[in-house]
Coordinates of C-alpha atoms in Angstrom, one line a residue:
T1 CA 1.5 -60.8 21.8
G2 CA -0.5 -62.5 19.2
V3 CA -4.1 -61.7 18.5
S4 CA -6.4 -64.8 18.8
D5 CA -9.8 -63.2 18.4
N6 CA -11.5 -60.2 16.8
R7 CA -10.9 -56.8 18.4
A8 CA -13.8 -54.3 17.9
N9 CA -13.7 -50.5 18.4
Q10 CA -9.9 -50.1 17.9
N11 CA -10.4 -46.4 16.8
Y12 CA -7.9 -43.7 16.4
T13 CA -8.3 -39.9 16.1
A14 CA -6.1 -38.1 13.6
S15 CA -5.0 -34.5 13.8
A16 CA -3.4 -32.6 11.0
V17 CA 0.2 -31.6 11.6
T18 CA 0.3 -27.8 11.4
F19 CA 3.0 -25.1 11.2
S20 CA 3.0 -21.4 11.6
G21 CA 4.0 -18.8 9.1
S22 CA 4.8 -15.4 10.4
G23 CA 6.5 -12.1 9.6
R24 CA 6.4 -8.3 9.9
V25 CA 5.4 -5.5 7.5
A26 CA 7.1 -2.2 7.9
D27 CA 8.3 0.7 5.8
A28 CA 11.9 1.2 4.8
G29 CA 12.6 3.1 8.0
G30 CA 11.3 0.2 10.1
T31 CA 7.9 1.8 11.1
C32 CA 5.3 -0.9 11.3
I33 CA 2.3 -0.9 9.0
P34 CA -0.8 -2.2 10.7
G35 CA -3.9 -3.5 8.9
V36 CA -2.1 -5.1 5.9
T37 CA -4.0 -8.1 4.6
L38 CA -1.9 -11.2 3.8
G39 CA -3.8 -12.8 1.0
G40 CA -3.2 -16.5 0.2
L41 CA -2.8 -17.6 3.8
P42 CA -5.7 -19.4 5.4
G43 CA -8.2 -16.8 6.7
D44 CA -6.3 -13.9 5.0
P45 CA -4.9 -12.5 8.3
A46 CA -4.0 -8.9 8.8
T47 CA -1.0 -7.3 10.5
D48 CA -1.6 -6.2 14.1
P49 CA -0.8 -2.7 15.5
N50 CA 2.9 -3.7 15.6
G51 CA 2.9 -4.8 11.9
N52 CA 3.2 -8.5 12.8
Y53 CA 1.2 -11.4 11.4
T54 CA 0.9 -15.1 11.9
A55 CA -1.0 -17.9 10.3
T56 CA -1.3 -21.6 10.7
V57 CA -1.0 -24.0 7.7
V58 CA -1.2 -27.7 7.4
S59 CA 1.9 -29.8 6.7
G60 CA 2.7 -29.8 3.0
W61 CA 0.9 -26.4 2.4
T62 CA 2.0 -24.6 -0.8
G63 CA 0.9 -21.1 -1.6
A64 CA 1.8 -17.4 -2.2
I65 CA 1.6 -14.8 0.5
T66 CA 0.5 -11.5 -1.0
P67 CA 0.3 -8.3 1.1
S68 CA -2.3 -5.6 0.3
K69 CA -3.5 -2.3 1.8
D70 CA -5.1 0.6 0.1
G71 CA -2.5 3.3 -0.6
Y72 CA 0.6 1.1 -0.3
S73 CA 2.9 -1.0 -2.6
F74 CA 5.0 -3.8 -1.2
L75 CA 8.3 -5.6 -1.8
P76 CA 8.5 -8.4 -2.5
L77 CA 5.2 -8.5 -4.3
A78 CA 4.6 -12.0 -2.9
R79 CA 6.4 -14.8 -1.0
N80 CA 6.0 -18.2 -2.4
L81 CA 6.1 -21.1 0.0
S82 CA 6.0 -24.8 -1.0
D83 CA 5.7 -28.0 0.8
V84 CA 5.8 -26.4 4.3
T85 CA 7.1 -28.9 6.8
S86 CA 8.4 -26.6 9.5
N87 CA 7.5 -23.2 11.0
R88 CA 8.4 -20.3 8.6
T89 CA 9.3 -17.2 10.4
G90 CA 10.7 -14.0 8.9
Q91 CA 8.3 -13.8 6.0
D92 CA 8.7 -10.0 6.0
F93 CA 7.5 -7.3 3.6
T94 CA 8.5 -3.7 3.1
G95 CA 5.7 -1.3 2.3
S96 CA 5.8 2.1 0.7
T97 CA 3.0 4.8 0.7
L98 CA 1.9 5.5 -2.9
S99 CA 2.3 9.1 -4.1
Y100 CA 0.8 10.9 -7.1
T101 CA 1.6 14.1 -9.1
I102 CA -0.7 17.0 -9.4
S103 CA 0.4 19.1 -12.4
G104 CA -0.8 21.6 -14.8
R105 CA -0.1 24.9 -16.7
V106 CA -0.9 28.5 -15.9
S107 CA -1.4 31.0 -18.7
D108 CA -3.0 34.3 -19.3
G109 CA -6.3 34.8 -21.2
G110 CA -4.4 34.6 -24.5
G111 CA -2.7 31.3 -23.7
I112 CA 0.7 32.9 -22.9
A113 CA 2.5 31.0 -20.2
L114 CA 2.9 32.7 -16.8
A115 CA 6.1 32.0 -14.9
G116 CA 6.5 32.6 -11.2
V117 CA 2.9 31.8 -10.2
Q118 CA 2.9 30.2 -6.8
L119 CA 0.5 27.3 -6.1
G120 CA -0.1 27.7 -2.4
G121 CA -1.6 24.8 -0.5
L122 CA 0.2 22.1 -2.6
P123 CA 3.1 20.4 -0.8
G124 CA 6.2 22.6 -1.2
N125 CA 4.1 25.5 -2.7
P126 CA 5.5 25.0 -6.2
T127 CA 6.0 27.9 -8.6
T128 CA 5.5 27.8 -12.3
D129 CA 8.5 27.5 -14.6
P130 CA 9.2 29.7 -17.6
N131 CA 6.7 27.6 -19.6
G132 CA 4.0 28.1 -17.0
N133 CA 4.2 24.5 -15.8
Y134 CA 4.0 23.3 -12.2
S135 CA 3.9 20.0 -10.4
A136 CA 3.7 18.7 -6.8
T137 CA 3.8 15.3 -5.3
V138 CA 1.2 14.2 -2.8
S139 CA 0.7 11.1 -0.7
H140 CA -2.1 8.7 -1.3
G141 CA -5.3 10.1 0.4
W142 CA -4.0 13.7 0.4
T143 CA -6.6 16.4 0.8
G144 CA -6.1 20.1 0.3
T145 CA -6.7 23.2 -1.8
A146 CA -4.4 24.7 -4.3
T147 CA -4.5 28.5 -4.7
P148 CA -2.5 30.2 -7.5
T149 CA -1.1 33.7 -6.7
K150 CA 1.0 36.2 -8.5
T151 CA 0.9 40.0 -8.0
G152 CA -1.2 41.7 -10.5
Y153 CA -3.2 38.6 -11.6
S154 CA -6.4 36.9 -10.7
F155 CA -7.0 33.3 -11.7
S156 CA -9.8 31.1 -13.0
P157 CA -10.6 28.9 -11.2
S158 CA -9.4 30.8 -8.1
T159 CA -8.8 27.5 -6.3
R160 CA -8.9 23.7 -6.9
S161 CA -9.8 21.4 -4.0
Y162 CA -8.7 17.8 -3.8
T163 CA -10.1 15.1 -1.6
S164 CA -8.5 11.8 -0.9
V165 CA -6.2 11.8 -3.9
G166 CA -5.9 8.3 -5.3
A167 CA -4.4 8.9 -8.8
A168 CA -2.3 11.4 -10.7
Q169 CA -4.1 14.7 -11.4
A170 CA -2.8 16.1 -14.7
N171 CA -4.0 19.1 -16.7
Q172 CA -4.9 21.0 -13.5
N173 CA -4.7 24.3 -15.5
Y174 CA -5.5 27.9 -14.5

């Protein structure tokens, strides 16, 4: 009906319309990766023990979701969402553990390459090639001790210890 006089206190309460964004982070074999931070989403949520995450965004939200965790790389590098007006499920990422190479050369006191020297303690116990070179691949955070052995020889240094490897280790010579 018609309004014939003033109406005071005709207040309204507004609430933002929100939607959820969610997904899972796992390795190529499907094993979940907990503790991955999803940067760019409100509050930078992290994946739970099952590799799942969820976040709430306001209607019209635009941004990039970027996963990060020390020792991992992810594909895709980011997921770009724009003008979100519905729930966005399936915003999944695949993570891979970073790995590094430990390599060097073994030679005698005169600089002559020694073939057949085994580097015990490194993954796969690599053996030097005819040029005295060796290499081994370790996972991010690997800790261990390499010990060169060959009958009739002693080595300097006698061992090399590695703690929480986070980069390639070249020129690890004996």
